[in-house]
XYZ file of C-alpha atoms in Angstrom:
354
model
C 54.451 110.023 78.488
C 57.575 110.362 80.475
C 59.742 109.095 77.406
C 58.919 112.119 75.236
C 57.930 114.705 77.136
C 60.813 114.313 79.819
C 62.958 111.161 79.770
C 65.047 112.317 82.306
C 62.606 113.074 85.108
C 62.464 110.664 88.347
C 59.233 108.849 88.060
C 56.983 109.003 91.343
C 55.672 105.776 92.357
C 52.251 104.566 93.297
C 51.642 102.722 96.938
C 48.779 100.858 95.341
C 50.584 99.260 92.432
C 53.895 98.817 94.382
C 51.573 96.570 97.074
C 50.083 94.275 93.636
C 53.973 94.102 92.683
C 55.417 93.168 96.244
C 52.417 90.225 96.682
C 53.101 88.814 93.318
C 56.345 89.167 93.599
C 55.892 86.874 97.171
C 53.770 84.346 95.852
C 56.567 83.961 93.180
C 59.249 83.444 95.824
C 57.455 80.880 97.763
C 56.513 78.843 94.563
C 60.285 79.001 93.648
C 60.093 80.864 90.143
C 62.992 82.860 91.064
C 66.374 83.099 93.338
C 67.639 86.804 93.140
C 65.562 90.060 92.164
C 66.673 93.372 92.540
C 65.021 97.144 91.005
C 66.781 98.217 87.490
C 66.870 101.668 88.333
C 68.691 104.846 86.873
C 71.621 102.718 86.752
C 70.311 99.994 84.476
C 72.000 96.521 83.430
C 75.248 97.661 84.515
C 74.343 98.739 88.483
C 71.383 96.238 88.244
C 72.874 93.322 87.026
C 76.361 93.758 88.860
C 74.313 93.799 92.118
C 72.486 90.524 91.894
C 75.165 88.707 89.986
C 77.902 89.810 92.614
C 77.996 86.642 94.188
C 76.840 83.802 91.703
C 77.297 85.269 87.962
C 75.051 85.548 85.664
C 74.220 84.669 81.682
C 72.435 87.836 80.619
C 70.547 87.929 76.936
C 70.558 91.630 76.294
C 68.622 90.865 72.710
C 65.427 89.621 75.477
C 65.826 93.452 77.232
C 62.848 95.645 76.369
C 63.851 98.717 75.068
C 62.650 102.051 76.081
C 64.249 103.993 72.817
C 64.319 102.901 69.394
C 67.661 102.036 68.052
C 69.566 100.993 71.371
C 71.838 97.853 71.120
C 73.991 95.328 73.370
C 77.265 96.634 72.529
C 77.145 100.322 73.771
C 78.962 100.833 77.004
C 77.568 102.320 79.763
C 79.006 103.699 83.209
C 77.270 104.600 86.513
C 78.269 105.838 90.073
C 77.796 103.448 92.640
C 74.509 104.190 93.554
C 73.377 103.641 89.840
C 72.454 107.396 89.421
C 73.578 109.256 86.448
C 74.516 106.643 83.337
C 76.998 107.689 81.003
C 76.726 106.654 77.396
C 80.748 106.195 76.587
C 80.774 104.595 73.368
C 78.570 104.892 70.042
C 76.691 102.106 67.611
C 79.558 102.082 64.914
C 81.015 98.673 65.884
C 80.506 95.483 67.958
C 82.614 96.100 71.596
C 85.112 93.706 72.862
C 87.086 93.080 76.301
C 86.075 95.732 78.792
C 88.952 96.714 81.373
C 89.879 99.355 84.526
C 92.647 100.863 85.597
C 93.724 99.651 89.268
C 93.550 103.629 90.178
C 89.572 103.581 88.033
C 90.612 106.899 86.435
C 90.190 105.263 83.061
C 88.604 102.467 80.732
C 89.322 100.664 78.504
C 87.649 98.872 75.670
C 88.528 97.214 72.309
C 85.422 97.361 69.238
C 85.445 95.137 65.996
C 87.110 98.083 63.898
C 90.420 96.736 65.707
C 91.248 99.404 67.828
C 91.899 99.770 71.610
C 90.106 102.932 72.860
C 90.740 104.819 76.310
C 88.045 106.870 77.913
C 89.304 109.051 80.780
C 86.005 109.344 83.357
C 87.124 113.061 85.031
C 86.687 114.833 81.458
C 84.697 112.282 79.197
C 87.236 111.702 76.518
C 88.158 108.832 74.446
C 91.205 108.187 72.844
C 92.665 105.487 70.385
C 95.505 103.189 72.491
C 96.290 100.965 69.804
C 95.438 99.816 65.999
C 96.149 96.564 63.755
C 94.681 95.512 60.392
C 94.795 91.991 60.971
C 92.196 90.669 63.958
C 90.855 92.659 66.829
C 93.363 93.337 70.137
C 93.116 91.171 73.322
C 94.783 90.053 75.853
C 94.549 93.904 77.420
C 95.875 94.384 81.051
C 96.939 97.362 83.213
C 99.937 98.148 84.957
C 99.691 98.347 88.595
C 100.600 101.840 89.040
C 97.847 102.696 85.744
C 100.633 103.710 83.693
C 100.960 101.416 80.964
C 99.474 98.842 79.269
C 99.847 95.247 77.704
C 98.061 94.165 74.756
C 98.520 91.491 72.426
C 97.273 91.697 68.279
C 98.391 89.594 65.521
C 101.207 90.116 62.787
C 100.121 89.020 59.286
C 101.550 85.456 59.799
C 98.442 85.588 62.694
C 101.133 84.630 65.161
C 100.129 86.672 68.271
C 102.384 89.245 70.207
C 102.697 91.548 73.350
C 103.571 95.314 73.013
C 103.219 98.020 75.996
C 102.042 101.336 75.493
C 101.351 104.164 77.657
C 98.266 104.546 79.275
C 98.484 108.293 78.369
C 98.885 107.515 74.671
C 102.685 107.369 72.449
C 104.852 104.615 70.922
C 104.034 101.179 71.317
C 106.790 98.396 71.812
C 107.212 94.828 71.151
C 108.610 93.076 74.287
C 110.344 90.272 72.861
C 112.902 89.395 70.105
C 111.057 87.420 67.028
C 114.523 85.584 67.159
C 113.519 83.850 70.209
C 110.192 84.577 70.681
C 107.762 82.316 67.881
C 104.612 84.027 69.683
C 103.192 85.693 72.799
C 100.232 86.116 74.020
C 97.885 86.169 78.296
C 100.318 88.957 78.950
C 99.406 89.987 82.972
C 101.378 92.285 85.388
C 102.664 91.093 88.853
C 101.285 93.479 91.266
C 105.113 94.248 92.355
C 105.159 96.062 89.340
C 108.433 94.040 88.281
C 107.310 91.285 85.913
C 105.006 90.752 82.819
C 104.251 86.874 82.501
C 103.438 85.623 79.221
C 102.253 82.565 77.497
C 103.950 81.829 74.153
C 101.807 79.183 72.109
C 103.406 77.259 69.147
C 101.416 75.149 66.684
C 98.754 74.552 63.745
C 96.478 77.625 65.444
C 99.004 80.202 65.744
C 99.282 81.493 62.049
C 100.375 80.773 58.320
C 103.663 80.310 59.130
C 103.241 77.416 61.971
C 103.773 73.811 61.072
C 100.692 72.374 60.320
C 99.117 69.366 61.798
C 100.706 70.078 65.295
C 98.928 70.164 68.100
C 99.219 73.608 69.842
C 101.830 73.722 72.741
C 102.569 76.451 75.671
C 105.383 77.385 77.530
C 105.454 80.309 80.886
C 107.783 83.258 80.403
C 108.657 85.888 82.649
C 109.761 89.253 81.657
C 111.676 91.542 84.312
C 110.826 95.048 83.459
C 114.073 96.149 84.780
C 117.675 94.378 83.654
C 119.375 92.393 86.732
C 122.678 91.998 86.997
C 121.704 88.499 88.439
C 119.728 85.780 87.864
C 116.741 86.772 90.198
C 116.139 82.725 90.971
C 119.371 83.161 93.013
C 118.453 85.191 96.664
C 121.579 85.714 97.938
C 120.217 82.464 100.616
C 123.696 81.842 102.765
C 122.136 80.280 105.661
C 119.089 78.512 107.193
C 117.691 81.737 108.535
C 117.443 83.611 105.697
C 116.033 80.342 104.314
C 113.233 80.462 106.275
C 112.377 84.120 105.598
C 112.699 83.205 101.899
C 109.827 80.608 102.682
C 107.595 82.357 104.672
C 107.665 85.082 101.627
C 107.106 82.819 99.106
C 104.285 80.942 101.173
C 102.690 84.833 100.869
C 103.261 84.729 97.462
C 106.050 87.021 97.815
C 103.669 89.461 99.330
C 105.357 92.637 101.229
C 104.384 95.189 103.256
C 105.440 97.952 100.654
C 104.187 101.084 99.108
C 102.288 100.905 95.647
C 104.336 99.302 93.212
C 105.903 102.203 90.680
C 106.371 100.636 87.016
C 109.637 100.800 85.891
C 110.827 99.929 82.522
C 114.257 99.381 81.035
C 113.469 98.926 77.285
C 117.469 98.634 76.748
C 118.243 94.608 75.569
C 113.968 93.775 76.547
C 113.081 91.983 73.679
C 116.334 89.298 75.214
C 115.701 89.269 78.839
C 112.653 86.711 79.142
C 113.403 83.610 80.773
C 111.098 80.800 80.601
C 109.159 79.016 83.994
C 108.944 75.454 84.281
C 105.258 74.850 84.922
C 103.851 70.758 84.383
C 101.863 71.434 81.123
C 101.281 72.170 77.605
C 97.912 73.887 77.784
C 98.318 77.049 79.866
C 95.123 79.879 80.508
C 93.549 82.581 82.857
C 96.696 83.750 83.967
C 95.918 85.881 87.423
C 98.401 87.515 89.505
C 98.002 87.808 93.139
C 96.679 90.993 94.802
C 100.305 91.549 96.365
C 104.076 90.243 95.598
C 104.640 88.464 92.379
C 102.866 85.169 92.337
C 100.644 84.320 89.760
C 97.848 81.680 89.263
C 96.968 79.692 86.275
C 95.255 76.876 84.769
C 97.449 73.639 83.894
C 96.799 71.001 81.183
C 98.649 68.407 79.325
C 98.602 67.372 75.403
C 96.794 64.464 74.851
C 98.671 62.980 72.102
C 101.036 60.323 73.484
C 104.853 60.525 73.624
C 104.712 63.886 73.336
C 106.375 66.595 75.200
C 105.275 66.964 78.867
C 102.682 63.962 78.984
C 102.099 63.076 82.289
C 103.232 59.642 83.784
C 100.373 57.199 83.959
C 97.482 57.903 86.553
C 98.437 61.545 87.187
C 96.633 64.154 84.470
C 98.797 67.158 86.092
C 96.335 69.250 85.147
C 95.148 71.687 87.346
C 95.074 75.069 88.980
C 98.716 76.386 90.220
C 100.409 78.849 92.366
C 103.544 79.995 90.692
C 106.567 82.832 92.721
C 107.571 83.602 89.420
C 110.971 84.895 91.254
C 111.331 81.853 92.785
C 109.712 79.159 90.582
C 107.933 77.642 93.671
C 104.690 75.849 92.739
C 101.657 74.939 94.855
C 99.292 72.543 92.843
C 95.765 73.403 94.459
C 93.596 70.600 95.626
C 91.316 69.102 93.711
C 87.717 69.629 94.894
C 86.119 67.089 96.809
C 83.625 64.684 95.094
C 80.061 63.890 96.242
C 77.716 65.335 98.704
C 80.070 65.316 101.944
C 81.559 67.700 103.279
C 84.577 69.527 102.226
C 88.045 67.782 103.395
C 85.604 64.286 103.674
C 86.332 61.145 101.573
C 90.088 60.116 101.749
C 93.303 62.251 101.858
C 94.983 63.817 98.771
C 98.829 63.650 98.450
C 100.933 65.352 101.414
């Protein structure tokens, strides 16, 4: 009755089939027929499901969900406080949604759909707003500044070779950061949380578009971007003796984390598309870029091609693939331990390499 007459009103329960519930619900925990269980209340799949799946993650089949209106589907976005009272509906049934992203300051969200387009809905007054637009594939690779002032996005030209432009988060021009001269394709574009850098992968080969050679395997390279010219090369720190060596280490073993104010964004567009400078990393096949909470170090996952003789195989014995730790202002890398094998305990079962 409640879904015509008032949909909206809070439902009051009943002691008697709450106590049923809770004994089944028992019984099904001792015979093992579940591990997590929590209420879908006023908040739904998105306070309901980000509760339980916190922790562990979850695979969630939204076409199972029983419906309590006609007409609903997976790909509308909803938002609720954290308490899960008062959903808000932000998007409509025209098209199929894509990546889903915050602002660091959570003033805004993001959200790209399969009519190509990279919407921005502000929370405080409700509106949505068109970011970005292509006519080739839909957008990806979105991330937010630091300071919630711009953002990175990557589409496809109509060669299908992928590149990064930034555009403000309040809306205006967008701008390709690279020079096509130099640049074949760019794409995993993430901030540093310094607010200095934008890191980039640039992929070359048969899957990148038209206009690659075909019948090559796809290769990666690391670039960095400083958002801000330098007058120097910023792998060279000024490092005149062995205390300011060790300072420079200690720093770097942070991942260049300070003690600082929130990073401010600033941008020198003047000569950007030239200023990129690639990072030696021990791999062709580079993903999940991920830059630490603080400073400018960044983690990623490291493979190699397969096909022999090729560029950056490993030598024989040693895969080099891997997770890594990268100061992208000092090119220090930290290859992360593998994890251990078997049922022993963590650190058991012979030493890695020192």
């Amino acid at each position: 009755k409640s879904e015509t007459v008032s949909s909206g009103a809070v439902q009051i329960g009943d002691a008697i089939t709450e106590k049923k519930v809770l004994d089944v619900l028992l019984a099904a925990r001792d015979r093992g027929l579940f591990t997590g269980l929590t209420d879908c209340g006023a908040g739904g799949f998105s306070s309901a499901i980000g509760e339980m799946a916190a922790e562990t993650g979850a695979d969630v089949d939204l076409a199972a969900a029983p419906l309590k209106y006609a007409g609903l589907r997976y790909d509308e976005i909803w938002i609720s406080d954290p308490d899960g009272n008062a959903p808000k509906k932000i998007s409509d049934l025209d098209t199929e949604k894509g990546a889903i992203v915050w602002t660091p300051d959570s003033t805004a969200l993001l959200y790209t759909a399969a009519d190509k387009r990279l919407y921005r809905y502000t929370v405080g007054d409700g509106r949505t707003m068109t970011l970005s637009s292509t006519d080739v594939n839909r957008i990806g690779g979105v991330s937010v500044s630091p300071d919630s002032k711009w953002v990175a996005l990557a589409k496809q030209d109509r060669t299908l070779r992928s590149h990064v432009y930034i555009v403000p988060l309040a809306g205006g021009d967008e701008r390709h950061v690279t020079d096509d001269r130099l640049h074949y394709s760019e794409t995993n574009a993430v901030w540093t949380a310094d607010g200095r850098y934008l890191v980039f992968t640039e992929p070359e080969g048969f899957s990148n578009g038209i206009a690659s050679q075909g019948g090559i395997a796809t290769t990666m390279t690391l670039w960095l971007l400083p958002l801000r010219d330098q007058e120097r090369d910023p792998m060279d720190h000024d490092i005149d003796n062995e205390a300011e060596a060790q300072a420079a280490r200690q720093a770097a073993g942070r991942g260049g984390a300070v003690a600082t104010a929130a990073a401010v964004v600033q941008i020198d567009w003047n000569n950007i598309g030239r200023r990129a400078r690639r990072l030696e990393v021990p791999g062709t096949t580079l993903g999940r870029l991920t830059p630490a909470p603080e400073g400018h170090a960044i983690a990623l996952s490291v493979a190699r091609a397969a096909a022999p003789g090729g560029p950056g195989n490993a030598a024989p014995g040693d895969t080099g693939a891997g997770l890594y730790v990268i100061d992208v202002e000092t090119g220090q890398q930290v290859r992360l331990p593998s994890a251990p094998t078997g049922n022993g305990p963590a650190g058991g079962g012979g030493g890695g390499a020192g």
